[in-house]
Amino acid sequence: MSLAPQASDASGGAGRHGGGRRKGGTKADGRRRRRRALRWSATVLAVVILGTAGAGYLYYQHLNGNIQKGARSSGDSKARRTAPNAAGQTPLNILLIGSDSRNSAENLKLGGSKDSVGSPPLGDVQMLIHLSADRKSAAMVSIPRDTRVHIPECKDPETGKVYPETNDIINTTLARGGAGCTLSTWEDLTGVYIDHWMTIDFSGVVRMGNAVGGVDVCVRQNVWDRSTPDQRGGSGLKMRAGTHKVKGVQALQWLRTRHAWGSDLMRARAQHMYLNSMMRTLRQQNVFTDTGRLMDLAEAATKSLKVSEEIGTVKKLYDLAMEMKSVPSDRITSVTMPNVEDPLNPSNHVVPDKANADKLWEMLRDDVPLDKHGKKPAAKQASDKTGASKAPSTDPGRLGVLVQNATRSSTEAAVPQRARAIGQALVQAGYGRAQADTSGALSADKTVVKYPSADLEGDAQAVAEALGIPVSSVQKSTDVSGVTVVVGADWRTGTSYPKQSKPKAGDLPEGTDAVNGSDKSKCMDVYKPYQW
């Protein structure tokens, strides 16, 4: 039996009566065939869509399963979010941490000694990525790994172990409660609220370097970072003078090199140059229309990064990447925290150069662009949280005010009798019950006035006004029982708070070693013993 008549009979056409069809058929026959074809097409399309969607969903879940997550913060921090600008936008701060963990065969093969296996990892690379509220500028800020800082009490979210507060170099924070402790230490030091963290280890750097396809870097002289008679170790980086595309293991070598650049501080510059070059490379690549490339990058990124739990999905990481991608290269500024030799260990450690470092932190807190192409941020929205004054509820003479001496810093001892001097100034201003806290000197970078409950907010603001302290430094806090003036390291002399000049866009403090994201001319100088 012929298949053609069966098909015709099934359709109810002329063949059903045994008659033949004219060449081309009738108009009705054509409409029936088109409807039948459309039904088949719709069925096939539905199967394809469902199949693709199912595969896409499974792949999305696979990528989500790659991502490791951890608690955002594991320490005590008083940092507060920057208030929204006039358009209701807020800055975004992400802490990027490079781990030196050797606790896998892959990482051990890529660097380090077997003696390090089993030891808690150190955070040898620490860099804050700051996206401005309007997403028109960005900053990358590094703190050298050997910077001695105050580390707050941290609790390991996985084991429950509590690490007491201490004073140590900042790269040890990763071993004291994970990345959440590193984040809390940064917030304690800078006063900048950090929204998220990401960590990456040796093998992650190699995977990402390969997925990107290579990044251009430059050296002025031939370099070989190796052991010398005076210095053991080295990354193994070896290349001739000029510009080279590095990826995989060589990219890791570039990022780990420090002896050949002359210091750990110059390593930060090399890392900034690499990341700037990577961002320029990704902009030039047609990643989002090249499915294969996009999948390679997604696979590498999700396997390479461990992130704070609130951004632990592919969608949230993709959204973050899109926000970063929107910033032009010439509006990205990379800097290193201004620093000086540590008086307790000048040959090995550094400490913040207080005045210049504080200015940098202020620029980040106030969302002032680090590049000169930016404008002054739009005025903040008026609200009780951002500075609107409230009327005092208590007569000054009856209000109890406690004054604490927190002028001690990592580099300077506390100013003797500081709380007593400010307490007497308040008494002269009519606050007869003001008194100094005699329990001992504390440590705080910035002077603040704290109050425990909303009914005392107006009184705290009035106390701040009496001393010349800006209303933005008045904070609600659960760790005080009444209005409390915390005299910080920024107010070591005088009884009237020193007026602070606000930094302008591009007005960077000294010692930041700034690199612009669009600058392709930068080359690393090689320390003489490592030239060949």
GROMACS .gro file of N, CA and C in nm, residues 443-516:
model
  222
  443SER      N    1   4.035   5.270   7.192
  443SER     CA    2   4.092   5.301   7.061
  443SER      C    3   3.980   5.323   6.961
  444ALA      N    4   3.982   5.439   6.895
  444ALA     CA    5   3.885   5.468   6.789
  444ALA      C    6   3.947   5.569   6.693
  445ASP      N    7   3.933   5.546   6.567
  445ASP     CA    8   3.990   5.637   6.467
  445ASP      C    9   3.917   5.771   6.465
  446LYS      N   10   3.785   5.765   6.477
  446LYS     CA   11   3.703   5.884   6.463
  446LYS      C   12   3.627   5.914   6.592
  447THR      N   13   3.610   6.042   6.621
  447THR     CA   14   3.531   6.086   6.736
  447THR      C   15   3.383   6.072   6.702
  448VAL      N   16   3.308   6.014   6.796
  448VAL     CA   17   3.163   5.999   6.777
  448VAL      C   18   3.091   6.031   6.907
  449VAL      N   19   2.962   6.063   6.895
  449VAL     CA   20   2.874   6.078   7.011
  449VAL      C   21   2.768   5.970   7.000
  450LYS      N   22   2.761   5.883   7.100
  450LYS     CA   23   2.669   5.770   7.096
  450LYS      C   24   2.551   5.793   7.190
  451TYR      N   25   2.438   5.734   7.154
  451TYR     CA   26   2.320   5.739   7.241
  451TYR      C   27   2.248   5.605   7.230
  452PRO      N   28   2.181   5.559   7.337
  452PRO     CA   29   2.125   5.423   7.337
  452PRO      C   30   1.984   5.410   7.281
  453SER      N   31   1.904   5.517   7.283
  453SER     CA   32   1.763   5.506   7.243
  453SER      C   33   1.717   5.635   7.176
  454ALA      N   34   1.608   5.624   7.101
  454ALA     CA   35   1.560   5.736   7.018
  454ALA      C   36   1.528   5.860   7.099
  455ASP      N   37   1.484   5.844   7.226
  455ASP     CA   38   1.447   5.960   7.305
  455ASP      C   39   1.567   6.048   7.343
  456LEU      N   40   1.690   5.992   7.328
  456LEU     CA   41   1.810   6.069   7.361
  456LEU      C   42   1.885   6.120   7.237
  457GLU      N   43   1.827   6.098   7.118
  457GLU     CA   44   1.897   6.139   6.996
  457GLU      C   45   1.917   6.291   6.991
  458GLY      N   46   1.813   6.368   7.022
  458GLY     CA   47   1.824   6.513   7.021
  458GLY      C   48   1.927   6.563   7.121
  459ASP      N   49   1.933   6.498   7.239
  459ASP     CA   50   2.031   6.537   7.341
  459ASP      C   51   2.173   6.509   7.292
  460ALA      N   52   2.193   6.395   7.226
  460ALA     CA   53   2.325   6.360   7.173
  460ALA      C   54   2.367   6.460   7.066
  461GLN      N   55   2.272   6.502   6.983
  461GLN     CA   56   2.304   6.601   6.880
  461GLN      C   57   2.341   6.735   6.942
  462ALA      N   58   2.274   6.772   7.051
  462ALA     CA   59   2.305   6.898   7.118
  462ALA      C   60   2.444   6.894   7.180
  463VAL      N   61   2.482   6.779   7.238
  463VAL     CA   62   2.617   6.762   7.294
  463VAL      C   63   2.721   6.776   7.183
  464ALA      N   64   2.694   6.712   7.070
  464ALA     CA   65   2.787   6.721   6.956
  464ALA      C   66   2.802   6.866   6.911
  465GLU      N   67   2.691   6.939   6.903
  465GLU     CA   68   2.696   7.079   6.861
  465GLU      C   69   2.778   7.163   6.958
  466ALA      N   70   2.766   7.135   7.088
  466ALA     CA   71   2.839   7.211   7.189
  466ALA      C   72   2.990   7.194   7.173
  467LEU      N   73   3.033   7.080   7.120
  467LEU     CA   74   3.176   7.052   7.104
  467LEU      C   75   3.225   7.075   6.960
  468GLY      N   76   3.133   7.110   6.870
  468GLY     CA   77   3.171   7.130   6.730
  468GLY      C   78   3.182   7.003   6.651
  469ILE      N   79   3.128   6.894   6.703
  469ILE     CA   80   3.132   6.764   6.633
  469ILE      C   81   3.018   6.760   6.532
  470PRO      N   82   3.041   6.721   6.407
  470PRO     CA   83   2.933   6.718   6.308
  470PRO      C   84   2.823   6.620   6.346
  471VAL      N   85   2.700   6.655   6.309
  471VAL     CA   86   2.586   6.571   6.346
  471VAL      C   87   2.595   6.434   6.280
  472SER      N   88   2.669   6.422   6.170
  472SER     CA   89   2.686   6.292   6.105
  472SER      C   90   2.765   6.195   6.191
  473SER      N   91   2.833   6.246   6.294
  473SER     CA   92   2.910   6.161   6.385
  473SER      C   93   2.831   6.122   6.509
  474VAL      N   94   2.701   6.149   6.509
  474VAL     CA   95   2.613   6.107   6.619
  474VAL      C   96   2.550   5.974   6.580
  475GLN      N   97   2.569   5.873   6.667
  475GLN     CA   98   2.527   5.737   6.632
  475GLN      C   99   2.447   5.672   6.743
  476LYS      N  100   2.344   5.600   6.704
  476LYS     CA  101   2.272   5.516   6.799
  476LYS      C  102   2.352   5.389   6.821
  477SER      N  103   2.367   5.347   6.947
  477SER     CA  104   2.450   5.231   6.977
  477SER      C  105   2.395   5.157   7.098
  478THR      N  106   2.400   5.026   7.093
  478THR     CA  107   2.351   4.944   7.204
  478THR      C  108   2.458   4.920   7.310
  479ASP      N  109   2.582   4.966   7.285
  479ASP     CA  110   2.688   4.939   7.383
  479ASP      C  111   2.710   5.056   7.480
  480VAL      N  112   2.616   5.151   7.485
  480VAL     CA  113   2.622   5.259   7.583
  480VAL      C  114   2.487   5.267   7.655
  481SER      N  115   2.490   5.320   7.777
  481SER     CA  116   2.365   5.332   7.856
  481SER      C  117   2.314   5.474   7.860
  482GLY      N  118   2.391   5.569   7.811
  482GLY     CA  119   2.350   5.709   7.807
  482GLY      C  120   2.431   5.781   7.700
  483VAL      N  121   2.413   5.912   7.690
  483VAL     CA  122   2.489   5.988   7.592
  483VAL      C  123   2.638   5.978   7.625
  484THR      N  124   2.717   5.936   7.527
  484THR     CA  125   2.860   5.910   7.548
  484THR      C  126   2.942   5.973   7.436
  485VAL      N  127   3.040   6.053   7.475
  485VAL     CA  128   3.133   6.112   7.379
  485VAL      C  129   3.258   6.025   7.372
  486VAL      N  130   3.287   5.968   7.257
  486VAL     CA  131   3.406   5.887   7.238
  486VAL      C  132   3.507   5.974   7.164
  487VAL      N  133   3.609   6.020   7.236
  487VAL     CA  134   3.710   6.108   7.177
  487VAL      C  135   3.812   6.022   7.105
  488GLY      N  136   3.811   6.029   6.971
  488GLY     CA  137   3.895   5.942   6.891
  488GLY      C  138   4.033   5.997   6.863
  489ALA      N  139   4.110   5.918   6.787
  489ALA     CA  140   4.248   5.956   6.754
  489ALA      C  141   4.255   6.075   6.660
  490ASP      N  142   4.141   6.116   6.603
  490ASP     CA  143   4.140   6.233   6.514
  490ASP      C  144   4.126   6.364   6.591
  491TRP      N  145   4.119   6.357   6.727
  491TRP     CA  146   4.100   6.478   6.810
  491TRP      C  147   4.190   6.466   6.933
  492ARG      N  148   4.317   6.485   6.913
  492ARG     CA  149   4.414   6.463   7.020
  492ARG      C  150   4.446   6.590   7.099
  493THR      N  151   4.409   6.706   7.047
  493THR     CA  152   4.436   6.831   7.117
  493THR      C  153   4.316   6.925   7.106
  494GLY      N  154   4.310   7.022   7.200
  494GLY     CA  155   4.205   7.124   7.194
  494GLY      C  156   4.074   7.075   7.250
  495THR      N  157   3.985   7.171   7.280
  495THR     CA  158   3.854   7.135   7.337
  495THR      C  159   3.739   7.164   7.240
  496SER      N  160   3.771   7.208   7.120
  496SER     CA  161   3.670   7.223   7.016
  496SER      C  162   3.712   7.135   6.899
  497TYR      N  163   3.621   7.050   6.853
  497TYR     CA  164   3.654   6.953   6.749
  497TYR      C  165   3.708   7.024   6.625
  498PRO      N  166   3.823   6.980   6.574
  498PRO     CA  167   3.884   7.048   6.459
  498PRO      C  168   3.796   7.037   6.335
  499LYS      N  169   3.781   7.147   6.263
  499LYS     CA  170   3.702   7.145   6.142
  499LYS      C  171   3.773   7.062   6.036
  500GLN      N  172   3.696   6.978   5.971
  500GLN     CA  173   3.752   6.888   5.871
  500GLN      C  174   3.720   6.940   5.730
  501SER      N  175   3.823   6.955   5.647
  501SER     CA  176   3.798   6.994   5.508
  501SER      C  177   3.761   6.869   5.429
  502LYS      N  178   3.654   6.878   5.353
  502LYS     CA  179   3.605   6.764   5.278
  502LYS      C  180   3.690   6.742   5.152
  503PRO      N  181   3.734   6.618   5.126
  503PRO     CA  182   3.813   6.592   5.005
  503PRO      C  183   3.731   6.609   4.879
  504LYS      N  184   3.798   6.647   4.771
  504LYS     CA  185   3.733   6.665   4.642
  504LYS      C  186   3.766   6.548   4.550
  505ALA      N  187   3.689   6.534   4.445
  505ALA     CA  188   3.713   6.426   4.349
  505ALA      C  189   3.855   6.432   4.295
  506GLY      N  190   3.925   6.320   4.301
  506GLY     CA  191   4.061   6.314   4.250
  506GLY      C  192   4.167   6.366   4.344
  507ASP      N  193   4.125   6.418   4.459
  507ASP     CA  194   4.219   6.476   4.555
  507ASP      C  195   4.275   6.365   4.644
  508LEU      N  196   4.356   6.280   4.584
  508LEU     CA  197   4.409   6.163   4.655
  508LEU      C  198   4.516   6.203   4.755
  509PRO      N  199   4.520   6.136   4.869
  509PRO     CA  200   4.628   6.163   4.965
  509PRO      C  201   4.761   6.110   4.913
  510GLU      N  202   4.870   6.153   4.976
  510GLU     CA  203   5.002   6.106   4.936
  510GLU      C  204   5.019   5.958   4.970
  511GLY      N  205   5.100   5.891   4.888
  511GLY     CA  206   5.138   5.753   4.919
  511GLY      C  207   5.043   5.647   4.871
  512THR      N  208   4.952   5.680   4.776
  512THR     CA  209   4.855   5.581   4.732
  512THR      C  210   4.901   5.501   4.609
  513ASP      N  211   5.004   5.550   4.538
  513ASP     CA  212   5.056   5.481   4.420
  513ASP      C  213   4.942   5.451   4.322
  514ALA      N  214   4.868   5.554   4.283
  514ALA     CA  215   4.747   5.537   4.203
  514ALA      C  216   4.778   5.494   4.059
  515VAL      N  217   4.694   5.406   4.005
  515VAL     CA  218   4.701   5.362   3.866
  515VAL      C  219   4.562   5.374   3.806
  516ASN      N  220   4.551   5.440   3.691
  516ASN     CA  221   4.422   5.454   3.624
  516ASN      C  222   4.393   5.332   3.537
   0.00000   0.00000   0.00000
